[in-house]
């Protein structure tokens, strides 16, 4: 049994059958990549996992519990964190405040009326936030305005915000989209380090095969809403069905 | 002190001092000075500044922190006033029960209106709150007349039961017998200063309101409210439900408005539906933006500026202007007076409109930003060598201990 079990999930938008009988099992402590050409249903699948979309049929079990019908914040509290294609951070706040928010969410749950406490006296929270910022090499930028960060730093910050919650599963939606090769490589290193140090299960949706083959231990290939193959990277590379699905659009 | 760090304690003490010395600060000119009409240190105006300051401070907790723009806060002001006058009529003319009920009733109404309106955000939220307030205003004139006394307004009458007041009790809102209308005068040379019980009563609440707002700004709760404004999507995916946070902010700001309404009734025991009109709800929006939304001092500055303009500029009529410009040749005098009189007297709102437009266009951070810019300019003038240090302060500005949203 995997930590994440997707069974017979179907999702249609009007006449478009975006997900057809999707079955997916993600084993604990693996990096599992989902690849496929544009329109294969990768993002739809991700949105089902985080509670943004509710599938027409099928079940999604995480850690033995169903995620279906739960709100995104409830699913997050179950231990699923998500990194977006374009980094979603609190642009108006400082880097440290950005990381403090998930710290409070981790400690206090979905809502707490802590109106008469003081942020700067929450030593444990601040320490926790500063530690994660050091882990992603952003400690020197802790007082910077988040909106003013470079794209790569925003990505790191978002990653730190997810990690500080100690998630069991980290979902990454094209974490290197729009990055230069050097930044891509540093993101790969960061993800590798996170995986090794923290033993977090990761599901990555990615176009860049370089990223996929550098990180993934299992790969699922999605085409037209259905998983066509699930295997190790070595076997995927030589699989003719995968080549066919991509029609040479990627340097496999 | 009081759970504040050193910087905030200093800030808070300054605010207290400013509030206590308002009767001096707003009365800078002597009685015989030609500028005497610019004096604002009379009880009615000072109390209005304190009351609208409270109103705007509360509004700022919602709008400044979460970014939810409500046009319906006049409803809470009105309900606060009605609740207070009912307490005067039924229980006692002592102001404490009145103010307490005003806060409770407006809080309950805010819970209801917020619960409905916060299903939407952005412009739809604003329109919903506007509609709710307008509905409250119309109801006060129609089906609720037994409670509101319709167009006449709710008043205290000698026939009211006032079950807690004995036969010899004061006939005016009082503080355990001390009437709010009571004033002491202090004459120093040409200067006349007025110390009014009502003003200090309102000022005490304004200080309390400011203190609570300061604590909220510095709290994890305040941080969450700023997170709502910054990115609700990320908040949802960080395991936080934005809804109760916004609702809490809405109810708190509604209670502030109710307190302001209750104090208005305490200063003048009369409540009318016109307090619920949408223009009143719009006024608090203008006050907050003019002063600087999201800053601690901004709303108070905005409230003070607008109330001062309203009361002082509206007194400058054509006769006063003719007096001032009598040294000019006749034709020119008439022309100048004609132009200026559009902006003063009954036309004071035009001045306000111009000031508001200029502030929004050139100082998006409001008067507070204006003050900060001047301070920065002075600092740069003061010592060119400190350029590097000034830059350092810039970054310190955005540390969590002094969030950019708070001064």
XYZ file of C-alpha atoms in Angstrom:
659
model
C 0.000 0.000 0.000
C 1.305 3.383 -0.975
C 0.955 6.545 1.067
C -1.159 7.956 -1.776
C -3.621 5.668 -3.554
C -5.615 6.953 -6.513
C -8.236 4.473 -7.744
C -10.360 4.652 -10.896
C -10.539 8.425 -10.922
C -12.547 10.013 -13.732
C -13.027 13.699 -14.339
C -14.803 15.392 -17.232
C -15.172 19.046 -18.075
C -18.198 19.214 -20.354
C -17.309 16.957 -23.254
C -13.611 16.760 -22.351
C -12.690 13.596 -20.526
C -9.637 14.945 -18.703
C -8.950 11.926 -16.493
C -9.899 8.393 -17.548
C -9.673 5.577 -15.017
C -6.552 6.920 -13.393
C -4.886 4.540 -10.967
C -1.780 5.622 -9.186
C 0.051 4.357 -6.176
C 2.814 6.433 -4.647
C 5.035 4.546 -2.222
C 6.223 6.223 0.913
C 9.553 7.996 0.728
C 9.892 7.896 -3.042
C 10.133 10.649 -5.605
C 7.403 9.892 -8.075
C 7.258 11.856 -11.313
C 4.187 12.241 -13.474
C 5.055 13.134 -17.028
C 3.140 13.427 -20.232
C 2.558 15.758 -23.155
C 0.522 18.936 -22.799
C -3.122 18.239 -22.105
C -2.417 14.781 -20.716
C -4.273 15.629 -17.504
C -1.310 16.124 -15.177
C -2.527 19.369 -13.677
C -6.083 18.075 -13.377
C -4.773 15.093 -11.429
C -2.794 17.388 -9.152
C -5.828 19.573 -8.528
C -7.799 16.476 -7.557
C -5.100 15.504 -5.078
C -5.175 18.883 -3.306
C -8.950 19.176 -3.154
C -9.317 21.947 -5.699
C -11.276 19.638 -8.014
C -13.609 16.833 -7.019
C -13.479 13.840 -9.371
C -16.653 12.434 -10.922
C -15.871 8.914 -9.780
C -13.113 7.039 -8.008
C -11.279 7.460 -4.734
C -8.163 9.210 -3.499
C -6.734 7.892 -0.262
C -3.875 9.581 1.543
C -2.306 7.935 4.545
C -5.364 5.675 4.867
C -7.896 8.543 4.738
C -9.968 9.812 1.841
C -9.162 13.334 0.676
C -12.282 13.682 -1.451
C -14.683 16.445 -0.469
C -12.171 18.031 1.885
C -11.144 21.656 1.529
C -7.583 22.475 0.420
C -6.668 23.672 3.933
C -7.949 20.454 5.465
C -5.941 18.385 3.017
C -2.898 20.477 3.798
C -3.410 19.830 7.509
C -3.449 16.087 6.692
C 0.123 16.483 5.478
C 0.032 17.377 1.790
C 1.867 20.539 0.753
C 1.940 21.977 -2.717
C 4.425 24.006 -4.716
C 2.860 25.894 -7.605
C 4.039 26.389 -11.151
C 4.399 30.118 -10.476
C 5.516 30.492 -6.870
C 2.593 31.413 -4.612
C 3.971 33.420 -1.720
C 2.781 36.306 0.430
C 4.255 39.105 -1.670
C 3.385 41.935 0.747
C 5.192 40.318 3.651
C 8.832 39.764 4.498
C 10.584 36.460 3.860
C 10.593 35.628 7.555
C 6.892 36.432 7.921
C 6.173 34.242 4.909
C 7.742 31.302 6.686
C 6.206 32.174 10.062
C 2.695 31.783 8.681
C 3.035 28.042 7.944
C 4.779 27.664 11.320
C 1.678 29.037 13.052
C -0.579 26.959 10.813
C 1.407 23.874 11.779
C 1.085 24.612 15.489
C -2.376 26.167 15.724
C -4.412 24.501 12.970
C -6.835 26.071 10.507
C -7.874 28.959 12.766
C -6.877 30.439 16.067
C -7.752 33.818 17.506
C -4.303 34.687 18.833
C -4.943 38.421 18.794
C -3.247 39.198 22.097
C -0.038 37.322 21.566
C 2.943 38.973 19.953
C 4.720 37.592 16.919
C 8.150 38.645 18.082
C 7.718 36.807 21.386
C 7.010 33.500 19.677
C 10.626 32.453 20.047
C 10.005 28.809 19.126
C 8.188 29.772 15.940
C 10.849 32.283 14.913
C 13.594 29.764 15.569
C 11.772 27.176 13.475
C 11.357 29.679 10.634
C 14.973 30.826 10.760
C 16.219 27.247 10.720
C 14.302 26.413 7.554
C 15.530 29.610 5.906
C 19.096 28.492 6.600
C 18.313 25.119 5.093
C 17.301 26.743 1.821
C 20.144 29.301 2.003
C 17.896 32.307 2.437
C 18.767 33.362 5.971
C 20.470 36.542 4.760
C 17.282 37.627 2.987
C 14.959 37.126 5.930
C 13.948 40.795 6.141
C 13.537 41.292 2.399
C 10.147 41.960 0.894
C 8.999 38.689 -0.662
C 7.626 40.351 -3.794
C 11.065 41.775 -4.551
C 12.817 38.395 -4.643
C 14.139 36.831 -7.826
C 12.123 34.019 -9.327
C 14.581 31.405 -8.073
C 14.447 32.831 -4.550
C 10.660 32.919 -4.630
C 10.733 29.225 -5.501
C 13.111 28.533 -2.608
C 10.916 30.534 -0.265
C 7.823 28.638 -1.342
C 9.673 25.389 -0.820
C 10.725 26.527 2.666
C 7.114 27.418 3.479
C 6.020 23.933 2.489
C 8.854 22.151 4.268
C 8.468 23.938 7.566
C 5.071 22.276 7.920
C 6.839 18.890 7.847
C 4.521 17.477 5.201
C 4.302 13.767 4.514
C 3.782 14.429 0.831
C 5.105 17.308 -1.219
C 3.438 17.985 -4.568
C 5.510 19.931 -7.054
C 3.899 21.411 -10.144
C 6.706 22.036 -12.639
C 9.107 23.372 -10.020
C 11.647 24.488 -12.632
C 9.270 25.981 -15.203
C 10.750 29.089 -16.769
C 14.108 28.759 -15.024
C 17.549 29.059 -16.548
C 19.612 25.850 -16.582
C 21.803 26.976 -13.684
C 18.754 27.670 -11.520
C 17.202 24.389 -12.612
C 20.283 22.517 -11.453
C 20.340 24.267 -8.103
C 16.635 23.442 -7.652
C 17.378 19.795 -8.459
C 20.134 19.782 -5.841
C 17.821 21.401 -3.322
C 15.097 18.826 -3.940
C 17.579 15.955 -3.709
C 18.873 17.300 -0.439
C 15.356 17.719 0.919
C 14.443 14.202 -0.062
C 17.552 12.681 1.488
C 17.496 14.734 4.676
C 13.795 14.736 5.439
C 12.533 11.565 3.835
C 9.528 13.326 2.312
C 7.500 11.598 -0.365
C 7.354 13.776 -3.458
C 5.135 13.813 -6.497
C 6.585 15.910 -9.295
C 4.854 17.048 -12.435
C 7.478 18.112 -14.897
C 8.148 18.769 -18.560
C 11.894 18.950 -18.289
C 13.222 15.387 -18.696
C 16.557 16.424 -17.252
C 14.808 17.209 -13.968
C 12.701 14.058 -14.090
C 15.588 11.699 -14.682
C 17.776 13.441 -12.102
C 15.222 13.043 -9.342
C 12.539 10.441 -9.913
C 12.623 6.903 -8.627
C 9.278 6.019 -10.210
C 7.707 7.590 -13.261
C 4.114 7.483 -14.424
C 3.460 8.495 -18.021
C 0.083 10.080 -18.600
C -1.361 10.408 -22.102
C -4.840 11.692 -22.900
C -5.971 11.348 -19.305
C -4.818 7.772 -18.773
C -1.603 6.418 -17.280
C 0.029 4.347 -20.003
C 3.162 3.176 -18.190
C 4.505 3.203 -14.661
C 8.074 2.117 -14.171
C 11.596 3.015 -13.082
C 13.418 5.768 -14.999
C 15.733 3.257 -16.686
C 12.856 1.262 -18.130
C 10.888 4.368 -19.095
C 13.793 5.689 -21.161
C 13.718 2.651 -23.459
C 9.937 2.252 -23.586
C 8.569 2.623 -27.143
C 5.081 3.560 -25.880
C 6.524 6.598 -24.126
C 8.397 7.687 -27.251
C 5.188 7.351 -29.166
C 3.215 9.447 -26.664
C 5.733 12.220 -26.908
C 6.417 11.851 -30.664
C 9.928 13.076 -30.121
C 8.903 16.271 -28.366
C 11.350 15.556 -25.545
C 14.972 14.545 -25.436
C 14.313 11.180 -23.793
C 5.084 47.840 28.916
C 1.637 46.263 28.481
C 3.060 43.597 26.224
C 4.598 46.099 23.817
C 8.227 46.292 22.834
C 10.222 49.435 23.543
C 9.566 51.107 20.238
C 5.826 50.496 20.420
C 5.693 51.592 24.049
C 7.239 54.926 23.098
C 4.834 55.218 20.203
C 1.869 54.413 22.436
C 2.965 56.901 25.101
C 3.227 59.602 22.449
C -0.293 58.800 21.278
C -1.575 59.020 24.863
C 0.174 62.345 25.368
C -1.220 63.742 22.120
C -4.702 62.643 23.099
C -4.498 64.117 26.598
C -3.126 67.423 25.359
C -5.528 67.788 22.453
C -7.338 70.706 24.162
C -4.032 72.608 23.912
C -2.851 71.277 20.577
C -6.043 72.073 18.732
C -6.235 75.557 20.248
C -3.044 77.224 19.006
C -4.392 80.763 18.531
C -5.421 83.384 21.030
C -9.054 84.452 21.327
C -8.462 87.922 19.863
C -6.105 86.709 17.154
C -7.474 87.000 13.606
C -6.742 83.291 13.234
C -8.978 82.377 16.174
C -11.498 80.775 13.872
C -8.932 78.125 12.994
C -8.979 76.966 16.589
C -10.483 73.504 16.863
C -10.137 72.963 20.561
C -13.795 73.010 21.472
C -15.405 69.902 23.036
C -17.766 69.045 20.203
C -15.053 68.893 17.549
C -12.474 67.195 19.778
C -14.968 64.501 20.742
C -15.881 64.020 17.087
C -12.226 63.510 16.213
C -11.876 60.915 18.980
C -15.102 59.145 17.984
C -14.367 59.062 14.277
C -10.805 58.099 15.140
C -12.191 54.999 16.875
C -14.460 54.323 13.907
C -11.539 54.559 11.469
C -9.115 52.548 13.633
C -11.622 49.707 13.650
C -12.334 50.017 9.959
C -8.613 49.836 9.316
C -8.389 46.456 11.072
C -10.670 45.099 8.371
C -9.663 47.146 5.343
C -6.047 47.924 6.133
C -5.084 44.412 7.152
C -7.298 42.048 5.156
C -7.987 44.342 2.193
C -11.747 43.709 2.368
C -13.355 47.062 1.566
C -16.678 47.474 3.348
C -19.007 50.313 2.452
C -21.522 49.263 5.064
C -19.903 50.169 8.359
C -22.381 52.991 8.887
C -24.939 50.333 9.836
C -22.879 49.373 12.887
C -22.444 53.009 13.864
C -26.194 53.480 13.707
C -26.988 50.324 15.649
C -24.491 51.386 18.305
C -26.262 54.722 18.670
C -29.725 53.173 18.887
C -28.572 50.593 21.428
C -27.000 53.307 23.565
C -30.092 55.524 23.528
C -32.265 52.546 24.460
C -30.046 51.936 27.451
C -30.441 55.603 28.407
C -34.198 55.274 28.115
C -34.635 51.960 29.883
C -31.854 51.653 32.423
C -29.867 54.716 33.255
C -28.240 57.805 31.822
C -24.926 56.495 33.075
C -22.940 55.951 29.892
C -21.262 52.621 30.689
C -24.223 50.266 30.129
C -25.017 52.217 26.964
C -21.554 51.845 25.511
C -21.384 48.159 26.432
C -24.708 47.353 24.781
C -23.700 49.398 21.720
C -20.602 47.248 21.266
C -22.500 43.988 21.793
C -25.354 44.813 19.420
C -23.106 46.042 16.631
C -20.927 42.960 17.090
C -23.969 40.715 16.626
C -25.100 42.609 13.533
C -21.545 42.465 12.162
C -21.537 38.713 12.698
C -24.715 38.394 10.621
C -23.721 40.815 7.849
C -20.168 39.496 7.747
C -21.306 35.903 7.589
C -23.387 36.727 4.516
C -21.086 39.236 2.789
C -17.830 37.329 3.262
C -19.037 34.621 0.926
C -17.699 36.914 -1.764
C -14.567 38.989 -2.016
C -13.450 42.076 -3.901
C -16.068 44.317 -5.446
C -18.885 41.830 -4.760
C -18.131 41.946 -1.062
C -18.158 45.760 -1.133
C -21.512 45.820 -2.912
C -23.015 43.297 -0.499
C -21.976 45.357 2.526
C -23.304 48.503 0.884
C -26.618 46.786 0.196
C -26.854 45.485 3.763
C -26.218 48.921 5.246
C -28.726 50.525 2.912
C -31.224 47.876 3.955
C -30.581 48.645 7.630
C -31.071 52.352 6.875
C -34.389 51.750 5.086
C -35.583 49.380 7.796
C -34.882 52.002 10.428
C -37.282 54.310 8.578
C -39.984 51.720 7.952
C -40.757 48.499 9.815
C -38.383 49.213 12.668
C -39.953 52.556 13.615
C -41.116 51.192 17.004
C -37.424 50.722 17.808
C -35.968 53.690 15.964
C -38.758 56.258 16.150
C -38.419 56.795 12.397
C -37.617 60.239 11.083
C -37.891 61.995 14.431
C -35.075 59.897 15.796
C -34.777 58.202 19.149
C -34.560 60.603 22.077
C -34.429 60.522 25.827
C -37.668 61.827 27.355
C -38.616 62.698 30.932
C -41.265 59.961 30.820
C -38.708 57.198 30.162
C -38.568 54.490 32.834
C -34.758 54.664 33.494
C -35.218 52.047 36.198
C -31.721 52.339 37.644
C -31.792 56.112 38.003
C -33.085 57.462 41.295
C -35.282 60.566 41.551
C -32.378 62.982 41.887
C -30.317 61.527 39.012
C -28.750 63.711 36.352
C -30.828 64.476 33.265
C -27.896 64.265 30.934
C -25.581 61.338 30.011
C -23.167 61.068 32.884
C -20.289 59.150 34.336
C -21.609 58.064 37.739
C -23.140 61.492 38.219
C -20.486 63.528 36.440
C -22.220 64.971 33.383
C -20.410 64.563 30.087
C -21.302 68.091 29.059
C -19.388 69.507 32.025
C -16.371 71.620 31.054
C -13.610 73.457 32.792
C -11.994 76.485 31.213
C -8.429 77.561 31.567
C -7.376 81.028 30.527
C -3.729 81.739 29.917
C -3.262 85.274 28.681
C -5.191 85.540 25.464
C -5.628 81.774 25.183
C -8.691 79.862 26.284
C -8.545 76.098 26.753
C -11.570 73.891 27.409
C -11.424 70.570 29.250
C -14.579 68.608 28.756
C -15.630 65.423 30.553
C -17.201 64.030 27.385
C -14.049 64.553 25.358
C -11.893 62.791 27.930
C -14.416 59.980 28.174
C -14.232 59.479 24.381
C -10.462 59.957 24.461
C -10.066 57.177 27.031
C -11.920 54.824 24.707
C -9.875 56.056 21.749
C -6.676 55.221 23.625
C -8.043 51.775 24.480
C -9.120 51.276 20.861
C -5.695 52.289 19.639
C -3.992 49.955 22.096
C -6.095 46.971 21.022
C -5.421 47.763 17.370
C -1.691 47.984 18.096
C -1.750 44.586 19.794
C -3.694 43.062 16.890
C -1.210 44.504 14.383
C 1.677 42.861 16.238
C -0.051 39.531 16.898
C 0.007 36.273 14.928
C -3.672 36.965 14.273
C -2.726 40.272 12.641
C -0.102 38.467 10.585
C -2.805 36.078 9.361
C -5.014 39.025 8.421
C -2.186 40.457 6.353
C -1.748 37.029 4.797
C -5.395 37.172 3.687
C -4.648 40.394 1.849
C -1.388 39.114 0.390
C -2.457 35.737 -1.008
C -5.573 33.783 -0.092
C -4.642 30.920 -2.401
C -1.386 30.311 -0.571
C -3.187 30.631 2.726
C -5.588 27.850 1.768
C -2.693 25.638 0.728
C -0.901 26.417 3.979
C -3.627 24.776 6.012
C -5.336 27.993 7.055
C -8.987 28.795 6.561
C -9.197 32.499 5.615
C -12.936 32.722 6.319
C -12.928 32.791 10.145
C -10.009 35.217 10.084
C -11.854 37.665 7.856
C -15.067 37.197 9.813
C -13.257 37.898 13.088
C -11.738 41.044 11.595
C -15.148 42.093 10.306
C -16.814 41.616 13.688
C -14.013 43.438 15.518
C -14.264 46.396 13.166
C -18.058 46.318 13.506
C -17.689 46.498 17.289
C -15.356 49.470 16.948
C -18.008 51.173 14.810
C -20.638 50.318 17.427
C -18.461 51.815 20.149
C -18.138 54.982 18.074
C -21.922 55.049 17.624
C -22.472 54.552 21.340
C -20.100 57.399 22.167
C -21.880 59.656 19.673
C -25.103 58.974 21.528
C -23.361 59.613 24.839
C -22.197 63.030 23.665
C -25.626 63.869 22.307
C -28.372 61.458 23.442
C -30.146 61.229 20.139
C -30.034 58.567 17.457
C -31.295 58.984 13.928
C -31.262 56.753 10.893
C -29.118 59.231 8.943
C -26.155 57.794 10.841
C -26.641 54.607 8.832
C -26.616 56.337 5.471
C -24.082 55.115 2.947
C -22.333 58.509 2.930
C -21.266 57.852 6.527
C -19.888 54.465 5.494
C -18.090 56.198 2.634
C -16.675 58.826 4.970
C -14.819 56.257 7.060
C -13.362 54.748 3.873
C -12.078 58.185 2.874
C -10.679 58.822 6.364
C -8.768 55.554 6.354
C -7.349 55.975 2.851
C -6.554 59.662 3.368
C -4.596 58.921 6.529
C -3.023 55.720 5.238
C -4.744 52.338 5.161
C -2.880 49.579 6.932
C -0.906 51.960 9.144
C -1.602 52.425 12.838
C -1.745 56.203 12.975
C -3.236 56.793 9.517
C -6.914 56.328 10.315
C -6.698 58.702 13.276
C -4.923 61.318 11.177
C -7.502 60.911 8.430
C -10.395 61.227 10.857
C -8.827 64.296 12.467
C -8.134 65.984 9.132
C -11.617 65.424 7.768
C -13.454 66.451 10.920
C -11.276 69.532 11.229
C -11.894 70.500 7.601
C -15.592 69.836 7.979
C -15.938 71.989 11.060
C -13.465 74.764 10.356
C -13.657 75.200 6.599
C -17.431 75.123 6.697
C -17.379 78.178 8.963
C -15.454 80.306 6.483
C -18.350 81.949 4.657
C -18.297 84.800 2.143
C -18.399 87.485 4.840
C -15.255 86.098 6.441
C -13.555 85.955 3.064
C -14.535 89.553 2.268
C -13.000 90.538 5.582
C -9.731 88.824 4.679
C -9.449 90.248 1.198
C -10.773 93.750 1.861
C -7.302 95.140 1.054
C -7.741 94.169 -2.619
C -9.407 96.437 -5.185
C -13.160 95.852 -5.265
C -13.459 93.905 -8.532
C -10.508 91.683 -7.727
C -11.766 91.160 -4.194
C -15.106 89.926 -5.462
C -13.442 87.590 -7.933
C -11.083 86.094 -5.352
C -13.870 85.709 -2.821
C -16.123 84.111 -5.409
C -13.493 81.529 -6.286
C -12.459 80.772 -2.711
C -16.010 80.570 -1.467
C -16.550 77.562 -3.751
C -13.991 75.744 -1.603
C -15.038 76.952 1.824
C -18.270 77.279 3.742
C -20.770 74.875 2.245
C -18.236 74.009 -0.425
C -15.762 72.476 2.053
C -16.383 69.038 0.562
C -14.778 70.287 -2.655
C -11.582 71.009 -0.734
C -11.778 67.564 0.827
C -12.301 66.035 -2.618
C -9.242 67.809 -4.000
C -7.077 66.835 -1.040
C -8.289 63.241 -1.321
C -7.555 63.111 -5.045
C -4.081 64.523 -4.559
C -3.317 62.087 -1.761
C -4.560 59.041 -3.667
C -2.693 60.096 -6.818
C 0.625 61.131 -5.289
C 0.717 59.547 -1.841
C -0.891 56.122 -2.111
C 0.208 55.451 1.466
C -1.812 58.445 2.669
C -0.747 61.217 5.022
C 1.446 58.769 6.934
C 3.480 58.143 3.799
C 3.706 61.898 3.315
C 5.099 62.242 6.823
C 7.565 59.423 6.233
C 8.769 61.007 2.996
C 9.334 64.341 4.692
C 11.163 62.641 7.565
C 13.381 60.779 5.101
C 14.092 63.984 3.208
C 15.035 65.790 6.420
C 17.263 62.916 7.481
C 19.060 63.000 4.139
C 19.492 66.765 4.424
C 20.655 66.405 8.015
C 23.769 64.404 7.148
C 24.917 63.249 3.744
C 27.378 60.864 5.384
C 24.529 58.905 6.886
C 23.385 57.734 3.471
C 24.503 54.190 4.173
C 22.876 54.106 7.580
C 19.630 55.372 6.062
C 19.650 52.466 3.642
C 20.119 50.087 6.542
C 17.074 51.472 8.265
C 15.077 50.857 5.115
C 15.581 47.129 5.488
C 15.087 47.181 9.227
C 11.754 48.706 8.383
C 10.476 45.456 6.998
C 11.565 43.243 9.872
C 8.782 41.371 11.653
C 9.126 43.551 14.718
C 8.211 46.577 12.619
C 6.102 45.300 9.752
C 5.806 47.656 6.789
C 2.084 47.752 7.363
C 2.580 49.464 10.679
C 4.232 52.826 10.372
